[in-house]
Coordinates of N, CA and C and ligand atoms in Angstrom, one line a residue:
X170 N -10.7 10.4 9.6 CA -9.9 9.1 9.3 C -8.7 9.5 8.5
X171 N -7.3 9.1 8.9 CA -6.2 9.5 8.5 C -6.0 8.6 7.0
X172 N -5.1 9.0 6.1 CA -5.3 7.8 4.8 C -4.1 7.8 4.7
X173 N -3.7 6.2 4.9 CA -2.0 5.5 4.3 C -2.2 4.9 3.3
X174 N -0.8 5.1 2.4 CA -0.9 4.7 1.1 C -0.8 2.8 1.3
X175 N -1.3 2.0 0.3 CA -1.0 0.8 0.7 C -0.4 0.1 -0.9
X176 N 0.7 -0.2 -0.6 CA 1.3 -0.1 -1.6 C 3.0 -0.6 -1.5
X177 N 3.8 -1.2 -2.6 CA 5.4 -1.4 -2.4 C 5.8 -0.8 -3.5
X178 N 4.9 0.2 -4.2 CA 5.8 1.3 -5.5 C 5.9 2.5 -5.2
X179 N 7.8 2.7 -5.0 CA 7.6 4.7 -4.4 C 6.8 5.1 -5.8
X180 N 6.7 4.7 -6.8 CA 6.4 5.8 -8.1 C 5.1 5.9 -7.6
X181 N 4.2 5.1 -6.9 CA 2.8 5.8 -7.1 C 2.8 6.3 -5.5
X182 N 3.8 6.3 -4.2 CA 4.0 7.2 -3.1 C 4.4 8.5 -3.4
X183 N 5.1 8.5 -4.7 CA 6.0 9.7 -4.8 C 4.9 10.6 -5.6
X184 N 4.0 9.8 -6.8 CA 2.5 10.4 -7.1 C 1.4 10.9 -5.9
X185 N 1.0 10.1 -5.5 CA 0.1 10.9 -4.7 C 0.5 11.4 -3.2
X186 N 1.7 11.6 -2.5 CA 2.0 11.9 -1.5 C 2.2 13.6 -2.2
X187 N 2.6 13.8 -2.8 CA 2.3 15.1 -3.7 C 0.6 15.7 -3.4
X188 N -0.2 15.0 -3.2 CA -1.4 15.3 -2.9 C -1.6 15.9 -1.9
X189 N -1.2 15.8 -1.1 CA -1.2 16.2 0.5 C -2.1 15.2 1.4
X190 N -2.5 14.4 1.2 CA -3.3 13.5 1.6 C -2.5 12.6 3.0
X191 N -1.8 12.3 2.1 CA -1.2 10.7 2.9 C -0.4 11.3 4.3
X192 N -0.6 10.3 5.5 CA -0.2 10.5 6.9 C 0.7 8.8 6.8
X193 N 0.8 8.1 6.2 CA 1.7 6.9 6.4 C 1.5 5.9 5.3
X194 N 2.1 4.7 5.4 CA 2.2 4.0 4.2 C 2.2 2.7 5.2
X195 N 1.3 1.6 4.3 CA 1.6 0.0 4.6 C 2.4 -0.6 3.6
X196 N 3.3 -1.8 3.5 CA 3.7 -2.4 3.0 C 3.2 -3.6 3.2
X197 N 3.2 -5.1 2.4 CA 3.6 -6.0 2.8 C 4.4 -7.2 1.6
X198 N 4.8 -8.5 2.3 CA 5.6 -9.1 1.4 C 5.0 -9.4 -0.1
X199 N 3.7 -9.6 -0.2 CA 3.7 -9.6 -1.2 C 3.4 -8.3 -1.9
X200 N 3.3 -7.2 -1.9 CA 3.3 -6.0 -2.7 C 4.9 -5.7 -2.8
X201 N 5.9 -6.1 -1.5 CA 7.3 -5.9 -2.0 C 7.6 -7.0 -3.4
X202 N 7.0 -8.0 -3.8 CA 7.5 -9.1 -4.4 C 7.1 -8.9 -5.4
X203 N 6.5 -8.1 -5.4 CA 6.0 -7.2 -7.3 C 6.9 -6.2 -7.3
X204 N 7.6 -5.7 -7.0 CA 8.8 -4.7 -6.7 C 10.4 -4.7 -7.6
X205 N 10.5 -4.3 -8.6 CA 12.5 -4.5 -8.7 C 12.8 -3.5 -7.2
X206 N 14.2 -4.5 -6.9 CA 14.9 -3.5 -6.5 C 14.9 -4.1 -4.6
X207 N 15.7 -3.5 -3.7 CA 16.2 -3.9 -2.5 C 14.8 -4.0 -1.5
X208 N 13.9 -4.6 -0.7 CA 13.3 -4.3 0.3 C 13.1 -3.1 1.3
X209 N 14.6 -2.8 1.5 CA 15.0 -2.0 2.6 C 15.0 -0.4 1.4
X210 N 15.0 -0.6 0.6 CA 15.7 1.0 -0.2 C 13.9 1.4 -0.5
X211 N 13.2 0.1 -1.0 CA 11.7 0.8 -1.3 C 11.5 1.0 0.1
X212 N 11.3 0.6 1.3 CA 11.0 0.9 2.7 C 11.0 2.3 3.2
X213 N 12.3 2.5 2.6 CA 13.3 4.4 3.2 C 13.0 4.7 2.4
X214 N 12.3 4.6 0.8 CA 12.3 5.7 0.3 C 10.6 6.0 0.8
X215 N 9.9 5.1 1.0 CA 8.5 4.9 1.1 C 8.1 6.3 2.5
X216 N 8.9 5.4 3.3 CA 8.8 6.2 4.8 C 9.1 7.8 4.5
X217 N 10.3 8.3 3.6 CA 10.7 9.8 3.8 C 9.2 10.2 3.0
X218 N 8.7 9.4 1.7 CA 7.9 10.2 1.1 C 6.8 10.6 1.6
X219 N 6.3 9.4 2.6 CA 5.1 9.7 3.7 C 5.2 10.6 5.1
X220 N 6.8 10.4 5.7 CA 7.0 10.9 6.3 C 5.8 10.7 8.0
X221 N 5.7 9.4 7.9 CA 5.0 9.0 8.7 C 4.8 7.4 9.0
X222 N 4.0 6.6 9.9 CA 4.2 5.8 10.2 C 4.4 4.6 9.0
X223 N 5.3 3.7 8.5 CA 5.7 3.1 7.3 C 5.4 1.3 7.9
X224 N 4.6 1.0 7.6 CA 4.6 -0.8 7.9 C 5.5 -1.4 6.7
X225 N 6.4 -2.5 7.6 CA 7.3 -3.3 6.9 C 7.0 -4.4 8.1
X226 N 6.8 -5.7 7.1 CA 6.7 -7.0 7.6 C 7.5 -8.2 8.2
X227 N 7.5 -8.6 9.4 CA 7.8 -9.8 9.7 C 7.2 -10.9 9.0
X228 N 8.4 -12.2 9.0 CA 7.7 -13.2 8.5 C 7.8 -14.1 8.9
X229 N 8.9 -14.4 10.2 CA 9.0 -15.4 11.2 C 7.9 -16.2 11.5
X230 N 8.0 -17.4 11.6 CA 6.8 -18.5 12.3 C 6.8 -18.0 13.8
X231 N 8.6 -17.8 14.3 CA 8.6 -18.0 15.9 C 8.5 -16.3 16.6
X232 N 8.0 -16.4 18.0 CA 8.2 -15.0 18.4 C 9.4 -14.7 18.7
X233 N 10.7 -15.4 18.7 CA 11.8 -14.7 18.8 C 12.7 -14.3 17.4
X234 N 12.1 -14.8 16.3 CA 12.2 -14.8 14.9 C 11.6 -13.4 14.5
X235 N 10.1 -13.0 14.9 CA 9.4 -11.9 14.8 C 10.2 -10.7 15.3
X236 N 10.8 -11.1 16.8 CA 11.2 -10.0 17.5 C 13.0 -9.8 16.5
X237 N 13.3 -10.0 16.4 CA 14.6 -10.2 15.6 C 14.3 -9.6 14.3
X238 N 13.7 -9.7 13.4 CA 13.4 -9.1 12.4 C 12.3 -7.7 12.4
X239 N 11.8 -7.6 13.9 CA 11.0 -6.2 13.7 C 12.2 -5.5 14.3
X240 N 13.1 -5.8 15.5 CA 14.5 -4.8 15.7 C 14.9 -4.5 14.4
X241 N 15.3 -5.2 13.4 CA 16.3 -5.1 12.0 C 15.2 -4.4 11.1
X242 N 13.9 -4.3 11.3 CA 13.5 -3.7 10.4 C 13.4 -2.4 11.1
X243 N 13.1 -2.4 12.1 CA 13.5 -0.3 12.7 C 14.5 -0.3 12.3
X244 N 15.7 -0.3 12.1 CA 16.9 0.2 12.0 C 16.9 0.7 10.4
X245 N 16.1 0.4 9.8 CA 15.8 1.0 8.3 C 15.2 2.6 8.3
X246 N 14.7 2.9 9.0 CA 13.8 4.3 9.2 C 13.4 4.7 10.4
X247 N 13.5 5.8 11.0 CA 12.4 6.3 11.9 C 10.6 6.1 11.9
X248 N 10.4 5.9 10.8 CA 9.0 5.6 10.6 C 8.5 4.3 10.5
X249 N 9.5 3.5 10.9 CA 9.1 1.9 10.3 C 8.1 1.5 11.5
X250 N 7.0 0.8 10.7 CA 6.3 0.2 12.3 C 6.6 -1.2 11.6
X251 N 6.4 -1.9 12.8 CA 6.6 -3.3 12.4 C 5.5 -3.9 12.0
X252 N 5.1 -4.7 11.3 CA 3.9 -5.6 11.0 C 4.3 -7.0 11.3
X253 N 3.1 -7.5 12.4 CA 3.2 -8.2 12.8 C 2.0 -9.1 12.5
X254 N 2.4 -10.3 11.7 CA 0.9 -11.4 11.8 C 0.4 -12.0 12.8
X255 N -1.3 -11.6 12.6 CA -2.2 -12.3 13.9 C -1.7 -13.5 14.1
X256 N -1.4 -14.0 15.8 CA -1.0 -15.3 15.9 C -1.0 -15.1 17.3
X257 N -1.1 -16.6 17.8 CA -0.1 -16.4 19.6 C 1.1 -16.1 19.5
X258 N 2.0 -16.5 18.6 CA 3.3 -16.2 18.6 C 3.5 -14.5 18.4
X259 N 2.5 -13.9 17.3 CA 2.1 -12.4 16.9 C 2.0 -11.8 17.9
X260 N 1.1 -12.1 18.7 CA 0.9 -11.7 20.2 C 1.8 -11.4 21.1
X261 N 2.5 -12.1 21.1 CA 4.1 -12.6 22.2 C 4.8 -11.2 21.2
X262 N 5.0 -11.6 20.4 CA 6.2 -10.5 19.5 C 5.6 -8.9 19.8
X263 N 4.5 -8.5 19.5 CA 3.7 -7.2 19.6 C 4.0 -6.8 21.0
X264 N 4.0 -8.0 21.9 CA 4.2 -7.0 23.3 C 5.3 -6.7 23.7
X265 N 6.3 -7.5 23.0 CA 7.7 -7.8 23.7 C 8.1 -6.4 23.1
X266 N 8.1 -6.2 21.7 CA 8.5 -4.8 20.2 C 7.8 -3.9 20.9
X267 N 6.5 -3.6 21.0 CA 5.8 -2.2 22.1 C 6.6 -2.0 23.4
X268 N 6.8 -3.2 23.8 CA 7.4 -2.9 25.3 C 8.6 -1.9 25.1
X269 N 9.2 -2.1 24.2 CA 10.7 -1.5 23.6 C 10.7 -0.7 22.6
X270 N 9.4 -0.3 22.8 CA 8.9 1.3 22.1 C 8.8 1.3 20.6
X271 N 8.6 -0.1 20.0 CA 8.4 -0.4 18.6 C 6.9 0.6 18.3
X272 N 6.6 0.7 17.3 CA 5.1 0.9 16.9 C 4.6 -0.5 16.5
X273 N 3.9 -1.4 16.1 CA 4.0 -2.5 15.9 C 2.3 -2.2 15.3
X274 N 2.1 -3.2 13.6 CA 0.7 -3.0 13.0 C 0.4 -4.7 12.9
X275 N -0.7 -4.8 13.8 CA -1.1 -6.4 13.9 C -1.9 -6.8 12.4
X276 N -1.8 -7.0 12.0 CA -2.3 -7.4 10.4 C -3.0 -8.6 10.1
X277 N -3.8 -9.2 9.4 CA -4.6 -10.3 9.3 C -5.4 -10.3 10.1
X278 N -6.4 -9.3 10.5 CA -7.1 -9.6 11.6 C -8.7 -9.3 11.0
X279 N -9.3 -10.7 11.9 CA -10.5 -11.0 10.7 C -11.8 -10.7 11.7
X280 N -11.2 -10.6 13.2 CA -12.4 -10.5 13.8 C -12.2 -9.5 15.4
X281 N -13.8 -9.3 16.0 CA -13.5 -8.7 17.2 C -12.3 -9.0 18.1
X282 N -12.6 -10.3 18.5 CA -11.8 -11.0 19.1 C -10.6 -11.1 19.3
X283 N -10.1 -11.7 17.7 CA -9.0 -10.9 17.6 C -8.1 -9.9 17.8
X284 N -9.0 -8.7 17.2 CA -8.5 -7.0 17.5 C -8.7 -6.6 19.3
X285 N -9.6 -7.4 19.9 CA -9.5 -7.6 21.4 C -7.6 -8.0 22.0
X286 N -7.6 -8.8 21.5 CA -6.3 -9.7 21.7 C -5.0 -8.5 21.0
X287 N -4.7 -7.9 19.7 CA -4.0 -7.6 19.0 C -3.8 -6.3 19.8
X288 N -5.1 -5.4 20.7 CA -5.1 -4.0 21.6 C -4.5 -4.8 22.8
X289 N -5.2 -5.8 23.4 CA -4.4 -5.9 24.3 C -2.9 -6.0 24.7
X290 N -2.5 -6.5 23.6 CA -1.0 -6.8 23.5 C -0.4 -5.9 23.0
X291 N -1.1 -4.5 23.2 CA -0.4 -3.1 22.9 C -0.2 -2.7 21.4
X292 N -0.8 -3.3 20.3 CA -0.3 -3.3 18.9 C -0.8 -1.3 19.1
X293 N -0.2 -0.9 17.9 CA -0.2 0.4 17.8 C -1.5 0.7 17.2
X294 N -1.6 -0.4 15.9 CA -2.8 -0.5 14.8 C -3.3 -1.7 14.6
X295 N -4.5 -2.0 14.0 CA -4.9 -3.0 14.1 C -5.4 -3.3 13.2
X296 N -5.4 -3.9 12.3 CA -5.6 -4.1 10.6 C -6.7 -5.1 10.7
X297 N -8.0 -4.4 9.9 CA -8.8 -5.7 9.6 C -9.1 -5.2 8.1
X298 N -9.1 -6.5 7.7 CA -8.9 -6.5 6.5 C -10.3 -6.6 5.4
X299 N -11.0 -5.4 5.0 CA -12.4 -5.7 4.9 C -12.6 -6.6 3.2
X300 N -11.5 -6.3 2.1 CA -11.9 -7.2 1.1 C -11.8 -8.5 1.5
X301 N -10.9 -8.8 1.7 CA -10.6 -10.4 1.5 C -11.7 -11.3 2.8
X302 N -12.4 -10.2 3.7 CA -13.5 -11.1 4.1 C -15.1 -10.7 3.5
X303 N -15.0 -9.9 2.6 CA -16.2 -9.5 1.8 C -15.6 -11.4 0.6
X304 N -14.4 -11.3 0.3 CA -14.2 -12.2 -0.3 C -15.0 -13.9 0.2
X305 N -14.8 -14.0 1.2 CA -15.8 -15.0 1.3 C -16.9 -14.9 1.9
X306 N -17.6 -13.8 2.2 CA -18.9 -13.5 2.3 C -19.4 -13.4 3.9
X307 N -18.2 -12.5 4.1 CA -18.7 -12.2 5.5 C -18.5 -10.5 5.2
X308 N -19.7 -10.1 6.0 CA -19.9 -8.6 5.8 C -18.6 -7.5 6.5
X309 N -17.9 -7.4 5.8 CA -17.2 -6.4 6.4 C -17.1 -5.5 7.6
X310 N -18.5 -5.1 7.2 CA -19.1 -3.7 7.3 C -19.4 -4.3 9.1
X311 N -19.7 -4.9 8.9 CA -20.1 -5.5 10.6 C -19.3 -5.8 11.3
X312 N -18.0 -6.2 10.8 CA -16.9 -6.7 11.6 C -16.6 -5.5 11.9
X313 N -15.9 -4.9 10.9 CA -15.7 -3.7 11.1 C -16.0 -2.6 12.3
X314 N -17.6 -2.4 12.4 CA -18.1 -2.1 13.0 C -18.0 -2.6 14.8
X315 N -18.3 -3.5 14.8 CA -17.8 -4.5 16.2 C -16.4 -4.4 16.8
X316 N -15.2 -4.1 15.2 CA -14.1 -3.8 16.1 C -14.1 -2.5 16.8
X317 N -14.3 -1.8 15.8 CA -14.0 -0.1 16.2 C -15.3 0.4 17.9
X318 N -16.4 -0.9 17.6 CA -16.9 -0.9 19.3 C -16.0 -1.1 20.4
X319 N -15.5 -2.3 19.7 CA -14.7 -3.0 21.3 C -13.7 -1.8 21.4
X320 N -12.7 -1.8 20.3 CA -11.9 -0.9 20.5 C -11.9 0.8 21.3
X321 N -12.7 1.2 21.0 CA -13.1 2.5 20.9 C -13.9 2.3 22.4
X322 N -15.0 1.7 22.4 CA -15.5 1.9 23.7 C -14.7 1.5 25.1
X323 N -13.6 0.5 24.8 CA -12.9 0.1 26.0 C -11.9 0.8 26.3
X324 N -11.9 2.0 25.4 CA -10.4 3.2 25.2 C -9.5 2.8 25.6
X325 N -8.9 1.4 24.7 CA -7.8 1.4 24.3 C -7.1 2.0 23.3
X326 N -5.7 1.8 23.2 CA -4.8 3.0 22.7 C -4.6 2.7 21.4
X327 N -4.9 1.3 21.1 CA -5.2 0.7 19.3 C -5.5 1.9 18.6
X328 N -5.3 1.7 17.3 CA -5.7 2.6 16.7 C -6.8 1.5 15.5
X329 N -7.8 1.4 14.8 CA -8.3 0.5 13.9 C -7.8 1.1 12.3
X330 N -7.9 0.3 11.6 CA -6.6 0.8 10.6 C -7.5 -0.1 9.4
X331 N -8.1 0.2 8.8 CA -9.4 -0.6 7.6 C -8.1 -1.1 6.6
X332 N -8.2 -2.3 6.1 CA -7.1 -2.7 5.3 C -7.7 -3.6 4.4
X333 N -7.2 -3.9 3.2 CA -7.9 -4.6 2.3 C -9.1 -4.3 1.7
X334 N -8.4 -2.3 1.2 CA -9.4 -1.8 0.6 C -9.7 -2.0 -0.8
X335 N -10.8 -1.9 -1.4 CA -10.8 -2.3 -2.6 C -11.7 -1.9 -3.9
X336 N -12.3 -0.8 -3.0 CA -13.4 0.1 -3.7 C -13.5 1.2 -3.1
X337 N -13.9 2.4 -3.8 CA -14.2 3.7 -2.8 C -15.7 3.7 -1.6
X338 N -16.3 2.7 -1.7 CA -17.3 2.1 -1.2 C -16.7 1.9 0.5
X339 N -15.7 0.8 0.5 CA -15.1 0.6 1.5 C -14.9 1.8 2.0
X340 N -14.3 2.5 1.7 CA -13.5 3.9 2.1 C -14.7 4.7 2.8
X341 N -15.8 4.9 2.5 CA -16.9 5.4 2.8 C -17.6 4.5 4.2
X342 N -17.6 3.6 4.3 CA -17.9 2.6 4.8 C -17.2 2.5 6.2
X343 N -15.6 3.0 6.1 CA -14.4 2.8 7.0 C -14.6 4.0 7.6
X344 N -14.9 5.0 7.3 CA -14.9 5.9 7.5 C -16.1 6.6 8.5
X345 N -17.5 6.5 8.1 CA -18.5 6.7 9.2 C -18.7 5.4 10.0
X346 N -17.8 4.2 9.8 CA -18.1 3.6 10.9 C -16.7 3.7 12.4
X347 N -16.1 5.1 11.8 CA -15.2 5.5 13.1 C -13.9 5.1 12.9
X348 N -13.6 4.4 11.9 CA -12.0 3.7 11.5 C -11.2 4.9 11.7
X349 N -9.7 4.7 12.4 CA -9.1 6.1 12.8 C -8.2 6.0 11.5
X350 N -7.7 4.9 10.8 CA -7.3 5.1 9.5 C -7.7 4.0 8.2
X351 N -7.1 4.2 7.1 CA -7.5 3.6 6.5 C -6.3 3.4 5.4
X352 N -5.9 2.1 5.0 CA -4.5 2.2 4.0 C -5.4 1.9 3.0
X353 N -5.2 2.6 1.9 CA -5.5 2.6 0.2 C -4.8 2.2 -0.7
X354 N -5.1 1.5 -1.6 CA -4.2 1.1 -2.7 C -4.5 2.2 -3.9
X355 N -3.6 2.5 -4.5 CA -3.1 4.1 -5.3 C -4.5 4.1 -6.4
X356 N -5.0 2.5 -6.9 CA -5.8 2.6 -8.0 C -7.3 3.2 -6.8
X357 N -7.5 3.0 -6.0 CA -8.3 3.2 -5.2 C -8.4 4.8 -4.7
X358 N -7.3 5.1 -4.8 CA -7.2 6.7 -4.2 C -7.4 7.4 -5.6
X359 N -7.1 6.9 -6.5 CA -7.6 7.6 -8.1 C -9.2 8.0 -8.4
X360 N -9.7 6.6 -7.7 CA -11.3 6.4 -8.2 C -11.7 7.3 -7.3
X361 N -11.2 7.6 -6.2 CA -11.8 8.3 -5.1 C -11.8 10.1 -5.8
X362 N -10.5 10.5 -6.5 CA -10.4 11.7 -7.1 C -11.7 12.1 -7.9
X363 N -11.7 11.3 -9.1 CA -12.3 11.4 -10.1 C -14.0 11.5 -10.1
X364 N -14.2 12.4 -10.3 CA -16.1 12.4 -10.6 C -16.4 12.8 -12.1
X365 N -17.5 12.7 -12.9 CA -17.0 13.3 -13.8 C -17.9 14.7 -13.8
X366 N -18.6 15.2 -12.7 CA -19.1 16.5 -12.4 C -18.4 17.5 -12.5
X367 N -17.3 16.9 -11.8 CA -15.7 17.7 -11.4 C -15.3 17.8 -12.6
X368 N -14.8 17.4 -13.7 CA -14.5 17.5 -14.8 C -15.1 18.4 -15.7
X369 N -16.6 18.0 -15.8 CA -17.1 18.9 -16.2 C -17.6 20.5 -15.8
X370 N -17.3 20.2 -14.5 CA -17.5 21.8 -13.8 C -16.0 22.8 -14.4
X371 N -15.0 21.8 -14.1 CA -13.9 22.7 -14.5 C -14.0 23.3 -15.6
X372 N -14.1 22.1 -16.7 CA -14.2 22.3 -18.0 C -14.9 24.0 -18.3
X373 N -16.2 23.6 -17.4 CA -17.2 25.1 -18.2 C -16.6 26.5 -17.2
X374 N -15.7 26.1 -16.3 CA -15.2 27.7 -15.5 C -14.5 28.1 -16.6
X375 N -13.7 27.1 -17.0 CA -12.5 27.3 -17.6 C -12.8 28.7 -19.0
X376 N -14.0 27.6 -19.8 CA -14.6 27.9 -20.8 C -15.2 29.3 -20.8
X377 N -16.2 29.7 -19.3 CA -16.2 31.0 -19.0 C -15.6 31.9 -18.8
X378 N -14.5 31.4 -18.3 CA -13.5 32.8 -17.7 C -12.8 33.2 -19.4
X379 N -12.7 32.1 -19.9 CA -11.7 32.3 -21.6 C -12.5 33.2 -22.4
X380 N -14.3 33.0 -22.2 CA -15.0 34.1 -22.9 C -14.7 35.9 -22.5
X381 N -14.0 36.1 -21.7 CA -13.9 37.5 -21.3 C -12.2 37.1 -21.3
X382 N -11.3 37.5 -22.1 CA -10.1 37.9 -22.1 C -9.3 38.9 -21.4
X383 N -9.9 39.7 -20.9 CA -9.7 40.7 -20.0 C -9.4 40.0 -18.3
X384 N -10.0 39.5 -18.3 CA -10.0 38.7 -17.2 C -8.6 37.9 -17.1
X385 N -8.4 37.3 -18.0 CA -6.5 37.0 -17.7 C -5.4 37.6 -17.5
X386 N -5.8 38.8 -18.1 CA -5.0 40.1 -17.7 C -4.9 40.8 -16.5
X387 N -6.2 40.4 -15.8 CA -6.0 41.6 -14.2 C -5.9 40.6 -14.0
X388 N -6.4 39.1 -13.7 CA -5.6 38.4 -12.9 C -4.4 38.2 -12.9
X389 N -3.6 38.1 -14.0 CA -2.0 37.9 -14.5 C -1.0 39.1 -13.3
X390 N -2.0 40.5 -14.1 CA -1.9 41.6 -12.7 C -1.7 41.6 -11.4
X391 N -2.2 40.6 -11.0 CA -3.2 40.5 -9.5 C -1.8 39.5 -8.8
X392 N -1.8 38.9 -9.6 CA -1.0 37.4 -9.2 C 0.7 38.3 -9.3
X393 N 1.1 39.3 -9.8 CA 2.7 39.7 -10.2 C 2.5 40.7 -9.0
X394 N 1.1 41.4 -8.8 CA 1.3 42.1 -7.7 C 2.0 41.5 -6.4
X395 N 0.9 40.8 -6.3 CA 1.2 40.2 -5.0 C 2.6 39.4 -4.6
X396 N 3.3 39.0 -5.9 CA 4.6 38.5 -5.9 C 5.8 39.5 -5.5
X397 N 5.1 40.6 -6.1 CA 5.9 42.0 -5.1 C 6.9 42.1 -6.9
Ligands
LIG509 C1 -2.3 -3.8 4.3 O1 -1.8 -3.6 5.4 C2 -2.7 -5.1 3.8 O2 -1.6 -6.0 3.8 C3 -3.4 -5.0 2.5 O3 -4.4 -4.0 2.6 C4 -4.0 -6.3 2.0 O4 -4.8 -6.0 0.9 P1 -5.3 -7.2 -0.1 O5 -6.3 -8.0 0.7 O6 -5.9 -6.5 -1.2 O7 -4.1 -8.0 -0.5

């Protein structure tokens, strides 16, 4: 499962794309609207730091509104895919932006059916969003599950894209049930780092290698050799 950052702050793209982790980045209007600063400049800087597929949002009601603003949002980046909201109109815009070699990320999508409809109409990715339907008490985990069937067994070219992550649980969850990506929000990719085994393992290497002083020295050695 590939991991995009999900997020509208370069400071925490420019933090953990340093990681080596990240293959793309989501945006949407409301994480730009927590944002100082231009739409299009966090976009370009988002895309170079991922250097991979970058979702930036439509917000048009109409499909010729959609289509009009997913052209003007490519022209921001090589990486921009379009995000397009589930709708009939969503639908109409997805196929028209694919036909014309957009990438295009169907977003809001709460059910099979839908993600049925969002592949058909050529979306690149297909966003279901697993908090905010854990939020009213429909199991995720199942929808989830159901899409990445339909999808996956009818080998379409969709890709399922887990969104509205919200715990490293999800992530686990998105992950053995076949999701080909998954967008993370930065506090989420933290929790994912941190153990505190890991901590404490380092701690006592560290602690061991310091009891033998010699040991910093042939390595110090070892490391100028090889530097030539
Ligand atoms: C990403 O593409 C979605 O817009 C995002 O994951 C939604 O997350 P939220 O439900 O936490 O707002």
């Amino acid at each position: 499962m590939e991991l995009f950052i999900d997020t509208g702050a370069v400071s925490e793209v420019e933090e953990i794309a340093a990681w080596g982790v990240l293959s793309g980045a989501t945006t949407n209007p409301s994480l730009l609207a927590k944002e100082d600063g231009e739409p299009g400049d966090i976009i370009r800087k988002i895309a170079d730091l991922v250097d991979g597929p970058t979702s930036a949002e439509v917000v048009s009601p109409t499909v010729e509104g959609m289509i009009e603003e997913g052209r003007a949002l490519r022209t921001l980046h090589e990486h921009v895919t379009v995000k397009v909201p589930f709708s009939a109109e969503g639908l109409a815009a997805t196929r028209a932006l694919t036909d014309e070699g957009a990438m295009v990320n169907m977003t809001l999508v709460f059910s099979p059916n839908q993600a049925l409809l969002a592949a058909s109409a050529g979306a690149t990715f297909v966003s279901c969003f697993m908090g905010r339907l854990d939020d009213v008490s429909v199991d995720s985990a199942k929808v989830l599950e159901e899409i990445v069937d339909v999808l996956h067994s009818r080998d379409l070219d969709s890709k399922v894209l887990a969104a509205s992550i919200r715990h490293p649980e999800h992530m686990v969850t998105a992950a053995s049930l076949g999701c080909d990506i998954a967008t993370v929000p930065a506090k989420v990719l933290h929790q994912m780092l941190n153990h505190p085994l890991t901590t404490e393992g380092a701690a006592k290497f560290e602690e061991d290698w310091k009891s033998r002083p010699e040991f910093a020295e042939w390595l110090g050695g070892l490391v100028a050799k090889n530097k030539g």
